[in-house]
Coordinates of C-alpha atoms and ligand atoms in Angstrom, one line a residue:
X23 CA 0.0 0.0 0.0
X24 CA 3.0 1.9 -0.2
X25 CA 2.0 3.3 -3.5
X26 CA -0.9 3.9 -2.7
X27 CA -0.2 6.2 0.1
X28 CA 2.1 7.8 -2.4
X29 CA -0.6 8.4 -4.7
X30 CA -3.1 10.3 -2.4
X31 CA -0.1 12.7 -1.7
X32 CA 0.0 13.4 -5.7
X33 CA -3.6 14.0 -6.0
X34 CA -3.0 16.3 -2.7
X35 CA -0.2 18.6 -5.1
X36 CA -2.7 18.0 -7.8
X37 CA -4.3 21.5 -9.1
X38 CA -8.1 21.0 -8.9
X39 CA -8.9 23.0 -11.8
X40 CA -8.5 21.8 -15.1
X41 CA -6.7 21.9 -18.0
X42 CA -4.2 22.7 -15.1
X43 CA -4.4 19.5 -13.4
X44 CA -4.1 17.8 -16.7
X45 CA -1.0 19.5 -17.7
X46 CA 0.2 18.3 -13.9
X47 CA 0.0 14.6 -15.1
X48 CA 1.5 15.3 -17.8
X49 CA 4.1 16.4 -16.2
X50 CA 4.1 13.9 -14.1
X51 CA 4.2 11.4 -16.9
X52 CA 6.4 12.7 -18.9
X53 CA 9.4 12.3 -15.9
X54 CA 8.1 8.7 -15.3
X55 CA 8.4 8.0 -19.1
X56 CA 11.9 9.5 -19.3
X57 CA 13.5 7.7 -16.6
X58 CA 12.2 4.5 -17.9
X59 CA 13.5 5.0 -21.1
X60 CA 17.0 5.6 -19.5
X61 CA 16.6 2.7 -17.7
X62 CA 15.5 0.2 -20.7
X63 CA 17.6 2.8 -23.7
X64 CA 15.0 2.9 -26.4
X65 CA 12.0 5.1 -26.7
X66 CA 8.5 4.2 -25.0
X67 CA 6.1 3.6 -28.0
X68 CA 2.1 3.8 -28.4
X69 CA -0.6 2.5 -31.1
X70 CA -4.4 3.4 -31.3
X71 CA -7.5 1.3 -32.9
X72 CA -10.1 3.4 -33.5
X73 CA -13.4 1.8 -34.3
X74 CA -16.4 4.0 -35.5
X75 CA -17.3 7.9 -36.7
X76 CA -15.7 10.9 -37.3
X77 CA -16.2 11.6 -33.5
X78 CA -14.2 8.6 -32.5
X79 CA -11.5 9.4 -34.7
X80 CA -11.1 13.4 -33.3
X81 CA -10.9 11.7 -29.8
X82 CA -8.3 9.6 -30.7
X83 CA -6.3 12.9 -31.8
X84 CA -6.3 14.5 -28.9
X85 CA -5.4 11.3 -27.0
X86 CA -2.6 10.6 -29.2
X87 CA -1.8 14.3 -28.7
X88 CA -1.4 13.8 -24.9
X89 CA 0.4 10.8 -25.3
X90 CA 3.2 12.3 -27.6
X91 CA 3.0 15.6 -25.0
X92 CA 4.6 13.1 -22.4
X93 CA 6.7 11.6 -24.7
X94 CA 5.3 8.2 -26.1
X95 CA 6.5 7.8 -30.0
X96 CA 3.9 6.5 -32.4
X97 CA 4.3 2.7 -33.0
X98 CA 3.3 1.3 -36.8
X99 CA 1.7 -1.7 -34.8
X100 CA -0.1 -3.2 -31.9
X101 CA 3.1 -4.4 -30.6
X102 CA 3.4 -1.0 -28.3
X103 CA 4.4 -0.1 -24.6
X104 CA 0.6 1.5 -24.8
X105 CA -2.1 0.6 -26.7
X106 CA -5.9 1.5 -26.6
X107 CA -8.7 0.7 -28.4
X108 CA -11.1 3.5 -29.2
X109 CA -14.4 1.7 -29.3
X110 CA -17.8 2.0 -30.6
X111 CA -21.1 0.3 -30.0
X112 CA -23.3 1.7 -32.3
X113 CA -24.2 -1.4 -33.7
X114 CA -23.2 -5.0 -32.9
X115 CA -20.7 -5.9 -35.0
X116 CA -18.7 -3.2 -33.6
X117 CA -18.4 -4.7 -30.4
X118 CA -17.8 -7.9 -31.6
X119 CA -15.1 -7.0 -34.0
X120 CA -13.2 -4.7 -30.6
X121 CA -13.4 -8.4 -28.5
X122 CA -12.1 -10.6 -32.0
X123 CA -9.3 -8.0 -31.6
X124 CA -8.3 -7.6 -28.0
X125 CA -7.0 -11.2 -28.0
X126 CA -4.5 -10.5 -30.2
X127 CA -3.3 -7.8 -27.0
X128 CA -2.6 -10.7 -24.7
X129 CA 0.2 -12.5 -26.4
X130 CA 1.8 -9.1 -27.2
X131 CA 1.5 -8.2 -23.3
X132 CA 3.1 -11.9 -22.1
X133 CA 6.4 -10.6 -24.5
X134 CA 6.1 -7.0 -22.8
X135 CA 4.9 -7.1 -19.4
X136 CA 5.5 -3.5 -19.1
X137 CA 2.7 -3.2 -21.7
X138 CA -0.4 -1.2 -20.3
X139 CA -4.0 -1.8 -22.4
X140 CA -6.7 0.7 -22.2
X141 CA -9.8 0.7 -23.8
X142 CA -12.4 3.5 -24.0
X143 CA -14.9 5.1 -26.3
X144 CA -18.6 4.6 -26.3
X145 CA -18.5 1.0 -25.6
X146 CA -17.3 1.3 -22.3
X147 CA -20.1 4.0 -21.4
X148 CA -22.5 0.6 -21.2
X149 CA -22.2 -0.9 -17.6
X150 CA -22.5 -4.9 -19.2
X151 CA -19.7 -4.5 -21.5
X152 CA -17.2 -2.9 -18.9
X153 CA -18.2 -5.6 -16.2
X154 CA -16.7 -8.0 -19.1
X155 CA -13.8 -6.5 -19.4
X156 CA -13.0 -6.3 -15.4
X157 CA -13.8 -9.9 -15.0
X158 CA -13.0 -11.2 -18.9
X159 CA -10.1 -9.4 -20.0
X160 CA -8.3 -9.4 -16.9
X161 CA -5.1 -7.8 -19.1
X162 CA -6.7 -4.4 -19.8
X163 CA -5.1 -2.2 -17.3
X164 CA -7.1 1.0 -17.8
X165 CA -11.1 2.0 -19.0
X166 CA -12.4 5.0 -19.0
X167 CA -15.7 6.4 -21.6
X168 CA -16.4 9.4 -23.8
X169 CA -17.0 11.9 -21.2
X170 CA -13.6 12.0 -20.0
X171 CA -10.9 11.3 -22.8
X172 CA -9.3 14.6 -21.8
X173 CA -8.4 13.1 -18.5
X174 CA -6.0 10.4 -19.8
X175 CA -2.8 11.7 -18.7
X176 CA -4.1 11.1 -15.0
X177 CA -5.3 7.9 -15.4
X178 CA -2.4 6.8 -17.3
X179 CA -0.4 8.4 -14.9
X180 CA -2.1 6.5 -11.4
X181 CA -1.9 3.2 -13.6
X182 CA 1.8 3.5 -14.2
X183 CA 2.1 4.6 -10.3
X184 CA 0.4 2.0 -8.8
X185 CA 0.4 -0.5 -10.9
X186 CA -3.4 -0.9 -10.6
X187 CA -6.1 -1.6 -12.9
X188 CA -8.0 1.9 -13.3
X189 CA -11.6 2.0 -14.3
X190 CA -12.8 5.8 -14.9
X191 CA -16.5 6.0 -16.3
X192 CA -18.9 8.9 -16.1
X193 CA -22.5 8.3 -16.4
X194 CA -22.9 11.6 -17.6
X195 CA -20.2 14.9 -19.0
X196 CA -18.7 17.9 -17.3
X197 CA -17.9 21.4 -18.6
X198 CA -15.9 20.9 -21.6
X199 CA -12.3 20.9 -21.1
X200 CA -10.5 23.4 -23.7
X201 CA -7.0 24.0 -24.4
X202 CA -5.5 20.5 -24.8
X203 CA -3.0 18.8 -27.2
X204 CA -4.0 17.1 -30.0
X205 CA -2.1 15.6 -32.7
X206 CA -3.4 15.7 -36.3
X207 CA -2.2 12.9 -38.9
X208 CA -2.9 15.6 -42.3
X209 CA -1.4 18.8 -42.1
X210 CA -4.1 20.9 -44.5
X211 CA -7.4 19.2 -43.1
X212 CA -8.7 18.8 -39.8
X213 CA -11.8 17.8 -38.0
X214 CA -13.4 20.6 -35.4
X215 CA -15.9 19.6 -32.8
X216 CA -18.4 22.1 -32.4
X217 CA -21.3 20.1 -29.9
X218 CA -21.5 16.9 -27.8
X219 CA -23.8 14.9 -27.6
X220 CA -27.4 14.1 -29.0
X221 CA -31.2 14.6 -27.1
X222 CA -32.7 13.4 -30.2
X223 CA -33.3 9.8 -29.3
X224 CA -34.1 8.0 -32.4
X225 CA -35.5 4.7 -30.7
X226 CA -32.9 2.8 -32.3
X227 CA -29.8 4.5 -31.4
X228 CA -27.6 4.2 -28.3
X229 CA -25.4 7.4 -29.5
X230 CA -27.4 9.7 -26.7
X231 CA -27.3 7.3 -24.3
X232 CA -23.4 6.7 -24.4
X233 CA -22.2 10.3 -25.3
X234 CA -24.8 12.3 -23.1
X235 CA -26.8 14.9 -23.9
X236 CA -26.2 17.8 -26.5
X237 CA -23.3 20.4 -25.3
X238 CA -22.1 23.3 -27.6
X239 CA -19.0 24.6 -27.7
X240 CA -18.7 28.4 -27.6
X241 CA -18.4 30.1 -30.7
X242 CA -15.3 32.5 -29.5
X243 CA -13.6 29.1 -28.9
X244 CA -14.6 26.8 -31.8
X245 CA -13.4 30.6 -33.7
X246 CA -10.0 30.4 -32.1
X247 CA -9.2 26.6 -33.1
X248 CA -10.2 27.7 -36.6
X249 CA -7.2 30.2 -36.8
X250 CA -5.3 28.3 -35.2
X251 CA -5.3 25.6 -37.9
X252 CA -5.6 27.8 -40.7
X253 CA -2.1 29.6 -39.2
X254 CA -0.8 26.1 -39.2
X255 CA -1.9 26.1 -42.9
X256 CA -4.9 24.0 -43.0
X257 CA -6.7 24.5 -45.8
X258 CA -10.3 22.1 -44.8
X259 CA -12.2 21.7 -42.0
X260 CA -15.1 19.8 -40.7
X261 CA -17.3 20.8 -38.4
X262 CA -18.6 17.7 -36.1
X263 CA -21.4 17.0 -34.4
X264 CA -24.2 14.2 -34.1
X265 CA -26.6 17.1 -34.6
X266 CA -25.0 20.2 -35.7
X267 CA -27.9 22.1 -36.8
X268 CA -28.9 22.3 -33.3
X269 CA -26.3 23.8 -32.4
X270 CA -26.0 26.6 -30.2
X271 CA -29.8 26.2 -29.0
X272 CA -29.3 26.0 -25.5
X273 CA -26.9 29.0 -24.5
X274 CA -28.2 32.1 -22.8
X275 CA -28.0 34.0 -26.1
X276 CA -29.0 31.3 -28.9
X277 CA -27.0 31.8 -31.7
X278 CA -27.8 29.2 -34.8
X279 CA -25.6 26.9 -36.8
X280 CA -26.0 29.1 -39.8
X281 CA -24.5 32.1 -37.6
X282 CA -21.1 29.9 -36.5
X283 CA -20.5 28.9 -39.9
X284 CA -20.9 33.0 -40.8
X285 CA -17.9 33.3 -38.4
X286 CA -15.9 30.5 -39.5
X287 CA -16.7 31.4 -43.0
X288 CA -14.4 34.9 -42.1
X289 CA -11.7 33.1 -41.3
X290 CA -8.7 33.5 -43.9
X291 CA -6.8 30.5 -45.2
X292 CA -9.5 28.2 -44.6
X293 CA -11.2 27.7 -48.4
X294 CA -13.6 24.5 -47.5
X295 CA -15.6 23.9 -44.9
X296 CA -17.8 20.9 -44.4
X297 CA -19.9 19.5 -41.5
X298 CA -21.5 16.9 -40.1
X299 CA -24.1 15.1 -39.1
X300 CA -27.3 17.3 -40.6
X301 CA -30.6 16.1 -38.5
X302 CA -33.5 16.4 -41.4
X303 CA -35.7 18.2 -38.8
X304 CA -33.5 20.3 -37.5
X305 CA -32.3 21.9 -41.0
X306 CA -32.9 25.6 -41.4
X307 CA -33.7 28.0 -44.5
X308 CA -30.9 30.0 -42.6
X309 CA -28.6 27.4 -43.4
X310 CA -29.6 26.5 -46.8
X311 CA -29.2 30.6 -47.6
X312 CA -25.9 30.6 -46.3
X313 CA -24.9 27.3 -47.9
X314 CA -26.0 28.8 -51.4
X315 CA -24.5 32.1 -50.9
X316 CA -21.2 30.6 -49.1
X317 CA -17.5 30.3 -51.6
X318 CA -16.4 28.7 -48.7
X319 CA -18.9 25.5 -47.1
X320 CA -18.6 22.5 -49.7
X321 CA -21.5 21.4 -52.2
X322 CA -22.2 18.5 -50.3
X323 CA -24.4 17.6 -47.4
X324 CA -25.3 14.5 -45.7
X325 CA -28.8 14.2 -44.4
X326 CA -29.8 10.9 -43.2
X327 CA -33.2 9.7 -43.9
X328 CA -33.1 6.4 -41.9
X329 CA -36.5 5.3 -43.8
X330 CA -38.6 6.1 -46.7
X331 CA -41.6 5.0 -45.1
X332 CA -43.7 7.9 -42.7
X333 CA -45.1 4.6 -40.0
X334 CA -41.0 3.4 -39.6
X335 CA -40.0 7.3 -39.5
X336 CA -42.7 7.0 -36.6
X337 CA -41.7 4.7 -35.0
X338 CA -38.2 5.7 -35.6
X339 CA -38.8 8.9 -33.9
X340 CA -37.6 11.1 -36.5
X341 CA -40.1 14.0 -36.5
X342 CA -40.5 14.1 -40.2
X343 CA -42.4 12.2 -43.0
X344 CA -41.5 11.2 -46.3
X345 CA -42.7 14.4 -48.3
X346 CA -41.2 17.1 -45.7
X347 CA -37.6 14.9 -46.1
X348 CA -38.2 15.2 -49.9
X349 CA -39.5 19.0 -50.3
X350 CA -36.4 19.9 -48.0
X351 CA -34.0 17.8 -50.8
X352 CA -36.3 20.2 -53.8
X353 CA -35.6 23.2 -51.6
X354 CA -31.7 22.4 -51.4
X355 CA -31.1 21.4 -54.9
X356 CA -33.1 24.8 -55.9
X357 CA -31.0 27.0 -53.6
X358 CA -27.6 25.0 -54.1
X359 CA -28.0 23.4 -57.8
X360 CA -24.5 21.4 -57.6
X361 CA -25.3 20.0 -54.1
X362 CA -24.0 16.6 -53.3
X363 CA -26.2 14.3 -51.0
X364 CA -25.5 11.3 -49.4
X365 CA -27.8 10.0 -46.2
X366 CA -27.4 6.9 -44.4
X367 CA -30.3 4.4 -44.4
X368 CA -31.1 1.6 -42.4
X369 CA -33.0 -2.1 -43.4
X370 CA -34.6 -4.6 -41.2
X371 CA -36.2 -1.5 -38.5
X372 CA -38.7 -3.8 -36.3
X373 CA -42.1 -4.3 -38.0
X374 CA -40.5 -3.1 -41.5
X375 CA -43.0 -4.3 -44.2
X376 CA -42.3 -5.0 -48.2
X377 CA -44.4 -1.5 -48.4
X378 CA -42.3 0.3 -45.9
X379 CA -39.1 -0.7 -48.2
X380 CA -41.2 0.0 -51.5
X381 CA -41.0 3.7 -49.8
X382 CA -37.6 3.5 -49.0
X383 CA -36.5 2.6 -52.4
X384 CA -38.9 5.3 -53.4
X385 CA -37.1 8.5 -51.9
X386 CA -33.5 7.1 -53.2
X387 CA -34.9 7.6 -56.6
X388 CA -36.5 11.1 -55.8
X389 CA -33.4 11.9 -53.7
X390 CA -31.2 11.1 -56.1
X391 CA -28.8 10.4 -53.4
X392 CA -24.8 9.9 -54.6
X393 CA -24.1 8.1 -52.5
X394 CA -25.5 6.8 -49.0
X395 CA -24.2 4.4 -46.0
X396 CA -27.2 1.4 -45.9
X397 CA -26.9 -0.8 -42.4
X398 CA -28.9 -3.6 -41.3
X399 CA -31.2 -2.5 -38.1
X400 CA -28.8 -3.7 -35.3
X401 CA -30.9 -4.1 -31.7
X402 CA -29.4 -1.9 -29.0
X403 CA -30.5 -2.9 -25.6
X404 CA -31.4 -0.2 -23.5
X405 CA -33.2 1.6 -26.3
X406 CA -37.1 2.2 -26.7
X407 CA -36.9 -0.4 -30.6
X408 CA -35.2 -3.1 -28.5
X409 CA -38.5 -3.9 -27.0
X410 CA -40.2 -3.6 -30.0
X411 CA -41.2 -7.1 -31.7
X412 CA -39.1 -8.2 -34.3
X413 CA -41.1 -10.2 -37.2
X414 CA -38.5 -10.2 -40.2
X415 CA -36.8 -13.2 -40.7
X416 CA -32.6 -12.9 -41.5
X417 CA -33.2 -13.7 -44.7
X418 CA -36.0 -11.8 -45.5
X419 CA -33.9 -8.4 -44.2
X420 CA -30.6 -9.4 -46.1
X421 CA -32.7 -9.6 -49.4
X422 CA -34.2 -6.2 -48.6
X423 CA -31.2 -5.0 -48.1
X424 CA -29.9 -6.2 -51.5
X425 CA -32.5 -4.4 -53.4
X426 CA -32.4 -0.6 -51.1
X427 CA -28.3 -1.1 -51.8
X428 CA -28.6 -2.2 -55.5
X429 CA -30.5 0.7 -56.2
X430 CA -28.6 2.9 -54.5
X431 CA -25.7 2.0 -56.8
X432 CA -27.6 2.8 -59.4
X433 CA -28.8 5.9 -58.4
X434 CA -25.1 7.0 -57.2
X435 CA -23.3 5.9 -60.3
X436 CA -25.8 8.1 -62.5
X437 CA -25.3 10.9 -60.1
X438 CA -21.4 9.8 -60.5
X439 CA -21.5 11.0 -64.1
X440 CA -22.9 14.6 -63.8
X441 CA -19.9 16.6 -64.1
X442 CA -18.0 14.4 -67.0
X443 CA -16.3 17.0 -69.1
X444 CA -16.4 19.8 -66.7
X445 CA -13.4 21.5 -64.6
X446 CA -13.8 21.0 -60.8
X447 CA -11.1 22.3 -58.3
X448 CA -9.6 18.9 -55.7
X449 CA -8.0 19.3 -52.9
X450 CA -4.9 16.5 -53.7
X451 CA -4.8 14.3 -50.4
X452 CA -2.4 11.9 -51.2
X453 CA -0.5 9.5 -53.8
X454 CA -2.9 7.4 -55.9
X455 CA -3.1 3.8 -53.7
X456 CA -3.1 2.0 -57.2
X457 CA -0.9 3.7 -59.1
X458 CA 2.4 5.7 -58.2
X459 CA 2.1 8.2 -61.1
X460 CA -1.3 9.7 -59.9
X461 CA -2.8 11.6 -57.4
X462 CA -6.4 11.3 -55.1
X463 CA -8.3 14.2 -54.0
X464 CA -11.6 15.4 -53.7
X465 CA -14.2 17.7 -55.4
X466 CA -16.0 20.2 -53.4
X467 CA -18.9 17.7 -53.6
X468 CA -17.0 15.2 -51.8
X469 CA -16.3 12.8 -54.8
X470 CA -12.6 11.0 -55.5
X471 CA -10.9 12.1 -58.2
X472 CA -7.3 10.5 -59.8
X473 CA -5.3 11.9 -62.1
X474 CA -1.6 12.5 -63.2
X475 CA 0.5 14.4 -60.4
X476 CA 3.0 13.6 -57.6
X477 CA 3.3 14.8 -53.9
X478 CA 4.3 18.9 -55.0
X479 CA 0.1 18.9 -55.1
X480 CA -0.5 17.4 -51.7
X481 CA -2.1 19.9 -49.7
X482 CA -3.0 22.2 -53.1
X483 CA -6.6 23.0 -54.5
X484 CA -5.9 22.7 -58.3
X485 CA -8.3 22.4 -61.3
X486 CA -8.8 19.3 -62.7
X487 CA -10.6 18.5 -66.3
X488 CA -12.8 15.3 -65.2
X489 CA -12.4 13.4 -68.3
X490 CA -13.7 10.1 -67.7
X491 CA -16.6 9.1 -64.5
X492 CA -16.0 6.0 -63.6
X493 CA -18.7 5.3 -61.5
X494 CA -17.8 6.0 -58.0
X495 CA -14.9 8.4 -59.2
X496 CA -13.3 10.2 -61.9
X497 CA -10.6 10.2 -63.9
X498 CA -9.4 13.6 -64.7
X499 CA -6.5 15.4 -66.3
X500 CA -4.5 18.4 -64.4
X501 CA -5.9 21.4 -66.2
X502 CA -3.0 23.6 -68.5
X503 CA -0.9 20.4 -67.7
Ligands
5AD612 N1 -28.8 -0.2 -36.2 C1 -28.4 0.1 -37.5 N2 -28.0 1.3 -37.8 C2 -27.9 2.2 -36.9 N3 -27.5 3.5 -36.9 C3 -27.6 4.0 -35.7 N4 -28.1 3.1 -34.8 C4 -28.3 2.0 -35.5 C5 -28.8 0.7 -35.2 N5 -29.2 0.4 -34.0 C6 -27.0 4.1 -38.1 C7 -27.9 5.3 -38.5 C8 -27.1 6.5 -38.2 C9 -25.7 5.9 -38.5 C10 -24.6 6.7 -37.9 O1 -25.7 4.7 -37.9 O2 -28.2 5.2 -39.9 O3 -27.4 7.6 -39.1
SF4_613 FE1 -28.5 8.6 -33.0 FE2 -30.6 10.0 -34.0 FE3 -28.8 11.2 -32.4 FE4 -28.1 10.5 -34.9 S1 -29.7 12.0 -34.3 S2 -26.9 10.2 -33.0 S3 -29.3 8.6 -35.2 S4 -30.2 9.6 -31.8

């Protein structure tokens, strides 16, 4: 109990304010790190999974941030001093791809006992699933949730102290913490968070229930983080947020999402912004007036529909019906004719009838989405669908699925074609994975486009002739090249 007694006197020095106490741990880390990389003369080395959305994946930033503030190195595999797996729960096959995983951890931890496992993320926010890994996966030294990433330094810190398993969940989020590292893996785009959080409760989602209810983050700040990365010469950013046209709703003085992205908008260097996730019911005439009269905010805009049919939407809890979803698409194609749109849709909702998917197939043809994420209804226990009665047989769901997915290929490779011939302006992100001599990079309307380049155009807007539309992408030629 020595170390423990030593402990309490740390958290005595500790300041109680944060970020402060925060940047004490890291502190505190950072000197443990160094003198054990004296002692064992190589650097201490750490590797991240990250399951899930765009959300996930900022976290995982701003842990690995903290973790290269106290001076872990970024491993190219799981065989690491630290390793955590960012998880998500959204829908089963999440979880069960995070446990097919962890086993790997074990053998890597009986060849490096110094090895410390952590897992967090929104898995971890569900009581079951962290009672299996205290009692299942006995080797996982440190759990914490999404409420309280920002704290890792401490926990990491205690774990490494006392050599004690740590388990740090929050049923529900604090203030938000600003002012905290963050490490980002491209240098000209980057993700923003503007809100936390979701008080829509679709009855099939777990989202609200395992990151909490909707928190904005101030304008001034979100502002600040914007110049910061367009001084460090980003040129993209998206906005994130489960629902970010409710943002802002609930401060003193309301300001709207159309208003923050006025502000960001201002902000030289920056030349494309996109956000996401768009809730249908929440979407404002504001917004669509600022998206048409914007140079800035990208033709593209993802608005999930979740089902075509008005009794699923129902019972979805959606607060639309299948014509207000579809006069909001004529609205936004009037106001913002080059508009990309892509929704997410999902097959196999409890009580889903052939005439319910006959709808469903219906608004991807009016939609004319190009493209859209279909999933399979996954049952989340805990939310208000799980104890709804389930009739569909698997196979009768899969081959609904088939037919919502084949016809949203069809729909997206004829939306795929629109701009053959013209001149769009990519933003080059990288090397072509295929082909050495070419670059990737995206239109303003989110689609892939290849064409002849090397690395001098990473990070560059350029125009690009798109010769030929391959489907899901074009080819295209560098224009005046
Ligand atoms: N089953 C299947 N898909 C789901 N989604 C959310 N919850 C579930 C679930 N229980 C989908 C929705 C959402 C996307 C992020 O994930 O389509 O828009
Ligand atoms: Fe889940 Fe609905 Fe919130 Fe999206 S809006 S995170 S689907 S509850």
């Amino acid at each position: 109990m020595e170390e423990q007694r030593g402990w309490n006197d740390i958290l005595k020095n500790a300041p109680d304010n944060e970020p402060d106490r925060q940047r004490y741990f890291m502190i505190k880390c950072r000197e443990l790190i160094e003198r054990r990389k004296r002692e064992i003369g190589r650097d201490l080395t750490f590797y991240d999974q990250t399951f899930g959305c765009q959300m996930n994946f900022k976290d995982s930033e701003k842990l690995n941030g903290i973790l290269e503030e106290i001076g872990y190195v970024k491993a190219d595999s799981e065989e690491a001093d630290f390793v955590y797996y960012n998880t998500c729960t959204v829908r089963e096959n999440a979880n069960i791809r995070v446990y097919g995983r962890l086993g790997t951890l074990k053998t890597f931890k009986k060849k490096n006992p110094e090895m410390i496992i952590a897992m967090c993320g929104c898995m971890m926010q569900e009581p079951e699933e962290v009672e299996k890994v205290r009692n299942t996966f006995r080797f996982v030294d440190v759990v914490f949730g999404t409420h309280n990433i920002y704290k890792l330094a401490e926990l990491l810190y205690r774990a490494l102290y006392t050599r004690e398993r740590v388990f740090d969940i929050w049923e529900k989020a604090e203030e938000i913490i600003e002012d905290l590292p963050s490490d980002r893996k491209i240098s000209f785009k980057a993700g923003v968070n503007i809100m936390f959080g979701c008080d829509n409760f679709c009855s099939y989602c777990i989202v609200p229930y395992v990151r909490g209810r909707e928190r904005s983050r101030r304008p001034e700040d979100i502002v600040a983080e914007v110049k910061k990365l367009a001084a460090e010469g980003v040129k993209e950013i998206m906005l994130l947020g489960q629902n970010v046209n409710s943002y802002g709703k609930k401060f003193q003085e309301p300001i709207s999402f159309a208003q923050l992205l006025r502000m960001v908008e201002k902000v030289d260097g920056i030349e494309r912004i996109r956000f996401m996730t768009s809730h249908p019911k929440d979407l404002s005439d504001e917004l669509i007036q600022v998206m048409a009269e914007s140079g800035k905010i990208c033709r593209h805009l993802h608005l999930p529909v979740q089902s075509g049919s008005d009794r699923i939407l129902k019972k979805m809890n959606r607060h639309y019906t299948k014509d207000q979803y579809l006069t909001l698409v004529e609205k936004l194609r009037k106001a913002v004719p080059d508009l990309s749109l892509t929704t997410d849709i999902i097959v196999g909702f409890p009580g889903e009838t052939e005439e319910d998917i006959q709808e469903t197939i219906d608004v991807v043809r009016k939609a004319r989405y190009d493209s859209a994420f279909t999933f399979i209804y996954s049952k989340r226990s805990g939310t208000p669908a799980a104890r709804m009665e389930e009739n569909n047989p698997d196979e009768v769901i899969h081959e609904r699925f088939d037919r919502v997915l084949q016809e949203v290929n069809r729909v997206a490779r004829e939306q795929n074609q629109k701009m053959q011939g013209e001149t769009g302006y990519v933003l080059v992100e990288s090397i072509d994975e295929k082909d050495e001599t070419m670059v990737t990079g995206r239109l303003s309307n989110n689609n892939v486009v290849h064409f002849k380049g090397d690395t001098s155009l990473i990070g560059q807007i350029v125009p690009v002739v798109l010769e030929e539309a391959k489907g899901f992408y074009y080819i295209g030629r560098l224009k005046d090249a």
